[in-house]
Amino acid sequence: PRIPANINVPILIVQHMPEGFTKAFAERLDSISSFKVKEAETGEKIEYGQAYLAPGHSHMLVHEDVDGDYIVLEKSAKVSGHRPSIDVLFNSAAKMSNWRLIAVIMTGMGRDGADGIKKIHDLGGFTIAQDRQTSVVYGMNRVAVEMGAIGNKVPVSEISKKIVEQLT
């Protein structure tokens, strides 16, 4: 809700949730956000000013084509014990030649997302991690910080502010 509606970029979200819960979560985010949030569908064109949540049954990737950018969903093997995996999305996004990337990694167990956010960081993307103090579990974000993948460590309440600063 702290990201304004006039942010003219797509937002891609991976949340470690089981199948059946992500659609309701996307609807909840949509009800409190100033822009549209929906559960992603394979083959749909990515629109600016909209957020897409990976469904609990599939990895979410992005694909660049001559007529636009598209979402691809894959039910391939789990990565870092997860499907959807944040690393899968980050690694896919890192290949997008026409995107300026802002990547965020938040509280959670394990290391999913750390390798992908490191790739984005090394390519010059803007990276943010939720700080230790506001994390329920300082795991995935801790690994990313220790790898040198994070440019900004901030409390959860400041993440949206950092994103908006980068886009304005």
PDB file of C-alpha atoms in Angstrom:
ATOM      1  CA  PRO A   1       0.000   0.000   0.000  1.00  0.00           C
ATOM      2  CA  ARG A   2       2.973   2.386   0.319  1.00  0.00           C
ATOM      3  CA  ILE A   3       3.856   2.190  -3.364  1.00  0.00           C
ATOM      4  CA  PRO A   4       1.881   4.802  -5.311  1.00  0.00           C
ATOM      5  CA  ALA A   5      -0.336   3.957  -8.264  1.00  0.00           C
ATOM      6  CA  ASN A   6       1.666   6.148 -10.641  1.00  0.00           C
ATOM      7  CA  ILE A   7       4.741   3.903 -10.451  1.00  0.00           C
ATOM      8  CA  ASN A   8       5.007   2.914 -14.072  1.00  0.00           C
ATOM      9  CA  VAL A   9       6.857  -0.387 -13.711  1.00  0.00           C
ATOM     10  CA  PRO A  10       5.805  -4.007 -13.360  1.00  0.00           C
ATOM     11  CA  ILE A  11       6.208  -5.623  -9.947  1.00  0.00           C
ATOM     12  CA  LEU A  12       6.899  -9.350  -9.735  1.00  0.00           C
ATOM     13  CA  ILE A  13       6.421 -11.140  -6.415  1.00  0.00           C
ATOM     14  CA  VAL A  14       7.428 -14.597  -5.254  1.00  0.00           C
ATOM     15  CA  GLN A  15       6.096 -15.655  -1.872  1.00  0.00           C
ATOM     16  CA  HIS A  16       6.746 -19.123  -0.490  1.00  0.00           C
ATOM     17  CA  MET A  17       3.126 -20.224  -0.218  1.00  0.00           C
ATOM     18  CA  PRO A  18       1.467 -23.479  -1.184  1.00  0.00           C
ATOM     19  CA  GLU A  19      -0.852 -23.886  -4.122  1.00  0.00           C
ATOM     20  CA  GLY A  20      -4.329 -22.645  -3.322  1.00  0.00           C
ATOM     21  CA  PHE A  21      -3.227 -19.793  -1.067  1.00  0.00           C
ATOM     22  CA  THR A  22      -1.549 -17.478  -3.579  1.00  0.00           C
ATOM     23  CA  LYS A  23      -4.736 -16.504  -5.418  1.00  0.00           C
ATOM     24  CA  ALA A  24      -6.342 -15.294  -2.168  1.00  0.00           C
ATOM     25  CA  PHE A  25      -3.094 -13.565  -1.186  1.00  0.00           C
ATOM     26  CA  ALA A  26      -2.982 -11.739  -4.544  1.00  0.00           C
ATOM     27  CA  GLU A  27      -6.607 -10.669  -4.058  1.00  0.00           C
ATOM     28  CA  ARG A  28      -5.776  -9.376  -0.575  1.00  0.00           C
ATOM     29  CA  LEU A  29      -2.783  -7.407  -1.877  1.00  0.00           C
ATOM     30  CA  ASP A  30      -4.969  -6.042  -4.670  1.00  0.00           C
ATOM     31  CA  SER A  31      -7.543  -4.818  -2.133  1.00  0.00           C
ATOM     32  CA  ILE A  32      -4.963  -2.808  -0.153  1.00  0.00           C
ATOM     33  CA  SER A  33      -2.780  -1.588  -3.036  1.00  0.00           C
ATOM     34  CA  SER A  34      -3.189   1.448  -5.235  1.00  0.00           C
ATOM     35  CA  PHE A  35      -2.370  -0.623  -8.342  1.00  0.00           C
ATOM     36  CA  LYS A  36      -3.626  -3.947  -9.672  1.00  0.00           C
ATOM     37  CA  VAL A  37      -2.218  -7.128  -8.113  1.00  0.00           C
ATOM     38  CA  LYS A  38      -3.041 -10.537  -9.562  1.00  0.00           C
ATOM     39  CA  GLU A  39      -1.880 -14.117  -9.551  1.00  0.00           C
ATOM     40  CA  ALA A  40       0.326 -14.548 -12.612  1.00  0.00           C
ATOM     41  CA  GLU A  41      -0.764 -16.612 -15.612  1.00  0.00           C
ATOM     42  CA  THR A  42       1.561 -18.192 -18.124  1.00  0.00           C
ATOM     43  CA  GLY A  43       1.789 -16.362 -21.426  1.00  0.00           C
ATOM     44  CA  GLU A  44       0.346 -13.081 -20.196  1.00  0.00           C
ATOM     45  CA  LYS A  45       1.966  -9.875 -21.325  1.00  0.00           C
ATOM     46  CA  ILE A  46       3.598  -7.926 -18.504  1.00  0.00           C
ATOM     47  CA  GLU A  47       1.939  -4.552 -18.060  1.00  0.00           C
ATOM     48  CA  TYR A  48       3.490  -1.565 -16.349  1.00  0.00           C
ATOM     49  CA  GLY A  49       1.725  -0.410 -13.206  1.00  0.00           C
ATOM     50  CA  GLN A  50       0.614  -3.937 -12.324  1.00  0.00           C
ATOM     51  CA  ALA A  51       1.932  -6.548  -9.882  1.00  0.00           C
ATOM     52  CA  TYR A  52       2.098 -10.279 -10.529  1.00  0.00           C
ATOM     53  CA  LEU A  53       2.321 -12.928  -7.806  1.00  0.00           C
ATOM     54  CA  ALA A  54       3.757 -16.334  -8.653  1.00  0.00           C
ATOM     55  CA  PRO A  55       1.185 -19.074  -8.100  1.00  0.00           C
ATOM     56  CA  GLY A  56       2.057 -21.610  -5.413  1.00  0.00           C
ATOM     57  CA  HIS A  57       2.372 -24.433  -7.929  1.00  0.00           C
ATOM     58  CA  SER A  58       4.892 -22.925 -10.377  1.00  0.00           C
ATOM     59  CA  HIS A  59       8.125 -21.050 -10.803  1.00  0.00           C
ATOM     60  CA  MET A  60       7.608 -17.625 -12.408  1.00  0.00           C
ATOM     61  CA  LEU A  61       9.994 -16.496 -15.125  1.00  0.00           C
ATOM     62  CA  VAL A  62       9.987 -13.547 -17.482  1.00  0.00           C
ATOM     63  CA  HIS A  63      10.585 -13.740 -21.207  1.00  0.00           C
ATOM     64  CA  GLU A  64      11.521 -10.941 -23.586  1.00  0.00           C
ATOM     65  CA  ASP A  65       9.963 -11.015 -27.055  1.00  0.00           C
ATOM     66  CA  VAL A  66       9.882  -8.568 -29.965  1.00  0.00           C
ATOM     67  CA  ASP A  67       6.342  -7.467 -29.081  1.00  0.00           C
ATOM     68  CA  GLY A  68       6.752  -7.268 -25.291  1.00  0.00           C
ATOM     69  CA  ASP A  69       7.688  -9.036 -22.103  1.00  0.00           C
ATOM     70  CA  TYR A  70       5.773 -12.089 -20.938  1.00  0.00           C
ATOM     71  CA  ILE A  71       5.322 -14.311 -17.898  1.00  0.00           C
ATOM     72  CA  VAL A  72       6.205 -17.966 -18.133  1.00  0.00           C
ATOM     73  CA  LEU A  73       5.143 -20.430 -15.441  1.00  0.00           C
ATOM     74  CA  GLU A  74       6.990 -23.720 -15.011  1.00  0.00           C
ATOM     75  CA  LYS A  75       6.166 -26.700 -12.830  1.00  0.00           C
ATOM     76  CA  SER A  76       9.771 -27.892 -12.928  1.00  0.00           C
ATOM     77  CA  ALA A  77      11.676 -29.276  -9.914  1.00  0.00           C
ATOM     78  CA  LYS A  78      11.926 -27.290  -6.699  1.00  0.00           C
ATOM     79  CA  VAL A  79      14.905 -24.960  -6.350  1.00  0.00           C
ATOM     80  CA  SER A  80      16.394 -24.488  -2.879  1.00  0.00           C
ATOM     81  CA  GLY A  81      13.465 -26.604  -1.685  1.00  0.00           C
ATOM     82  CA  HIS A  82      10.854 -24.238  -3.124  1.00  0.00           C
ATOM     83  CA  ARG A  83       8.405 -23.897  -5.968  1.00  0.00           C
ATOM     84  CA  PRO A  84       7.935 -21.061  -6.621  1.00  0.00           C
ATOM     85  CA  SER A  85      11.568 -20.094  -6.142  1.00  0.00           C
ATOM     86  CA  ILE A  86      12.823 -16.544  -5.882  1.00  0.00           C
ATOM     87  CA  ASP A  87      16.131 -17.549  -7.484  1.00  0.00           C
ATOM     88  CA  VAL A  88      14.278 -18.720 -10.595  1.00  0.00           C
ATOM     89  CA  LEU A  89      12.567 -15.333 -10.973  1.00  0.00           C
ATOM     90  CA  PHE A  90      15.701 -13.290 -10.197  1.00  0.00           C
ATOM     91  CA  ASN A  91      17.857 -15.311 -12.615  1.00  0.00           C
ATOM     92  CA  SER A  92      15.235 -14.895 -15.309  1.00  0.00           C
ATOM     93  CA  ALA A  93      14.866 -11.149 -14.690  1.00  0.00           C
ATOM     94  CA  ALA A  94      18.648 -10.700 -14.821  1.00  0.00           C
ATOM     95  CA  LYS A  95      18.506 -11.729 -18.499  1.00  0.00           C
ATOM     96  CA  MET A  96      16.057  -8.967 -19.467  1.00  0.00           C
ATOM     97  CA  SER A  97      18.025  -6.516 -21.598  1.00  0.00           C
ATOM     98  CA  ASN A  98      15.454  -3.716 -21.425  1.00  0.00           C
ATOM     99  CA  TRP A  99      14.835  -3.723 -17.649  1.00  0.00           C
ATOM    100  CA  ARG A 100      16.343  -1.621 -14.890  1.00  0.00           C
ATOM    101  CA  LEU A 101      16.124  -4.005 -11.956  1.00  0.00           C
ATOM    102  CA  ILE A 102      15.251  -3.370  -8.338  1.00  0.00           C
ATOM    103  CA  ALA A 103      15.340  -6.606  -6.335  1.00  0.00           C
ATOM    104  CA  VAL A 104      14.151  -7.119  -2.767  1.00  0.00           C
ATOM    105  CA  ILE A 105      14.722 -10.077  -0.472  1.00  0.00           C
ATOM    106  CA  MET A 106      12.914 -10.351   2.824  1.00  0.00           C
ATOM    107  CA  THR A 107      12.629 -12.558   5.886  1.00  0.00           C
ATOM    108  CA  GLY A 108      12.560 -16.322   5.401  1.00  0.00           C
ATOM    109  CA  MET A 109      14.329 -19.587   6.115  1.00  0.00           C
ATOM    110  CA  GLY A 110      17.028 -20.951   3.867  1.00  0.00           C
ATOM    111  CA  ARG A 111      18.846 -19.242   1.036  1.00  0.00           C
ATOM    112  CA  ASP A 112      16.334 -18.998  -1.807  1.00  0.00           C
ATOM    113  CA  GLY A 113      16.843 -15.750  -3.679  1.00  0.00           C
ATOM    114  CA  ALA A 114      20.407 -15.113  -2.499  1.00  0.00           C
ATOM    115  CA  ASP A 115      22.138 -16.357  -5.664  1.00  0.00           C
ATOM    116  CA  GLY A 116      19.691 -14.583  -7.952  1.00  0.00           C
ATOM    117  CA  ILE A 117      19.862 -11.250  -6.139  1.00  0.00           C
ATOM    118  CA  LYS A 118      23.662 -11.498  -6.242  1.00  0.00           C
ATOM    119  CA  LYS A 119      23.455 -11.840 -10.023  1.00  0.00           C
ATOM    120  CA  ILE A 120      21.209  -8.761 -10.213  1.00  0.00           C
ATOM    121  CA  HIS A 121      23.571  -6.825  -7.914  1.00  0.00           C
ATOM    122  CA  ASP A 122      26.601  -7.785 -10.006  1.00  0.00           C
ATOM    123  CA  LEU A 123      24.807  -6.565 -13.150  1.00  0.00           C
ATOM    124  CA  GLY A 124      24.279  -3.149 -11.543  1.00  0.00           C
ATOM    125  CA  GLY A 125      20.744  -3.666 -10.259  1.00  0.00           C
ATOM    126  CA  PHE A 126      19.523  -1.936  -7.106  1.00  0.00           C
ATOM    127  CA  THR A 127      19.237  -4.471  -4.277  1.00  0.00           C
ATOM    128  CA  ILE A 128      17.440  -4.243  -0.949  1.00  0.00           C
ATOM    129  CA  ALA A 129      17.308  -6.652   1.987  1.00  0.00           C
ATOM    130  CA  GLN A 130      15.055  -6.518   5.016  1.00  0.00           C
ATOM    131  CA  ASP A 131      17.291  -5.879   8.020  1.00  0.00           C
ATOM    132  CA  ARG A 132      17.941  -8.343  10.838  1.00  0.00           C
ATOM    133  CA  GLN A 133      15.988  -6.350  13.439  1.00  0.00           C
ATOM    134  CA  THR A 134      12.645  -6.516  11.608  1.00  0.00           C
ATOM    135  CA  SER A 135      13.028 -10.050  10.247  1.00  0.00           C
ATOM    136  CA  VAL A 136      11.067 -12.872  11.833  1.00  0.00           C
ATOM    137  CA  VAL A 137      13.700 -15.240  10.417  1.00  0.00           C
ATOM    138  CA  TYR A 138      16.987 -13.671   9.341  1.00  0.00           C
ATOM    139  CA  GLY A 139      17.823 -16.378   6.798  1.00  0.00           C
ATOM    140  CA  MET A 140      17.440 -15.748   3.083  1.00  0.00           C
ATOM    141  CA  ASN A 141      18.223 -12.072   3.496  1.00  0.00           C
ATOM    142  CA  ARG A 142      21.204 -12.849   5.789  1.00  0.00           C
ATOM    143  CA  VAL A 143      22.730 -15.143   3.163  1.00  0.00           C
ATOM    144  CA  ALA A 144      22.337 -12.443   0.506  1.00  0.00           C
ATOM    145  CA  VAL A 145      23.974  -9.841   2.771  1.00  0.00           C
ATOM    146  CA  GLU A 146      26.870 -12.191   3.572  1.00  0.00           C
ATOM    147  CA  MET A 147      27.390 -12.833  -0.161  1.00  0.00           C
ATOM    148  CA  GLY A 148      27.836  -9.097  -0.798  1.00  0.00           C
ATOM    149  CA  ALA A 149      24.658  -8.986  -2.883  1.00  0.00           C
ATOM    150  CA  ILE A 150      22.890  -6.188  -1.033  1.00  0.00           C
ATOM    151  CA  GLY A 151      23.288  -2.455  -1.508  1.00  0.00           C
ATOM    152  CA  ASN A 152      20.671  -1.451   1.080  1.00  0.00           C
ATOM    153  CA  LYS A 153      19.662  -3.110   4.374  1.00  0.00           C
ATOM    154  CA  VAL A 154      16.534  -1.449   5.753  1.00  0.00           C
ATOM    155  CA  PRO A 155      13.645  -2.144   8.135  1.00  0.00           C
ATOM    156  CA  VAL A 156      10.605  -3.696   6.474  1.00  0.00           C
ATOM    157  CA  SER A 157       8.739  -0.382   6.878  1.00  0.00           C
ATOM    158  CA  GLU A 158      11.360   1.392   4.717  1.00  0.00           C
ATOM    159  CA  ILE A 159      11.494  -1.016   1.767  1.00  0.00           C
ATOM    160  CA  SER A 160       8.739   0.689  -0.227  1.00  0.00           C
ATOM    161  CA  LYS A 161      10.377   4.083   0.376  1.00  0.00           C
ATOM    162  CA  LYS A 162      13.667   2.818  -1.092  1.00  0.00           C
ATOM    163  CA  ILE A 163      11.853   1.423  -4.125  1.00  0.00           C
ATOM    164  CA  VAL A 164       9.993   4.681  -4.753  1.00  0.00           C
ATOM    165  CA  GLU A 165      13.226   6.705  -4.360  1.00  0.00           C
ATOM    166  CA  GLN A 166      14.830   4.641  -7.108  1.00  0.00           C
ATOM    167  CA  LEU A 167      11.908   5.112  -9.460  1.00  0.00           C
ATOM    168  CA  THR A 168      11.403   8.855  -9.074  1.00  0.00           C
TER     169      THR A 168
END
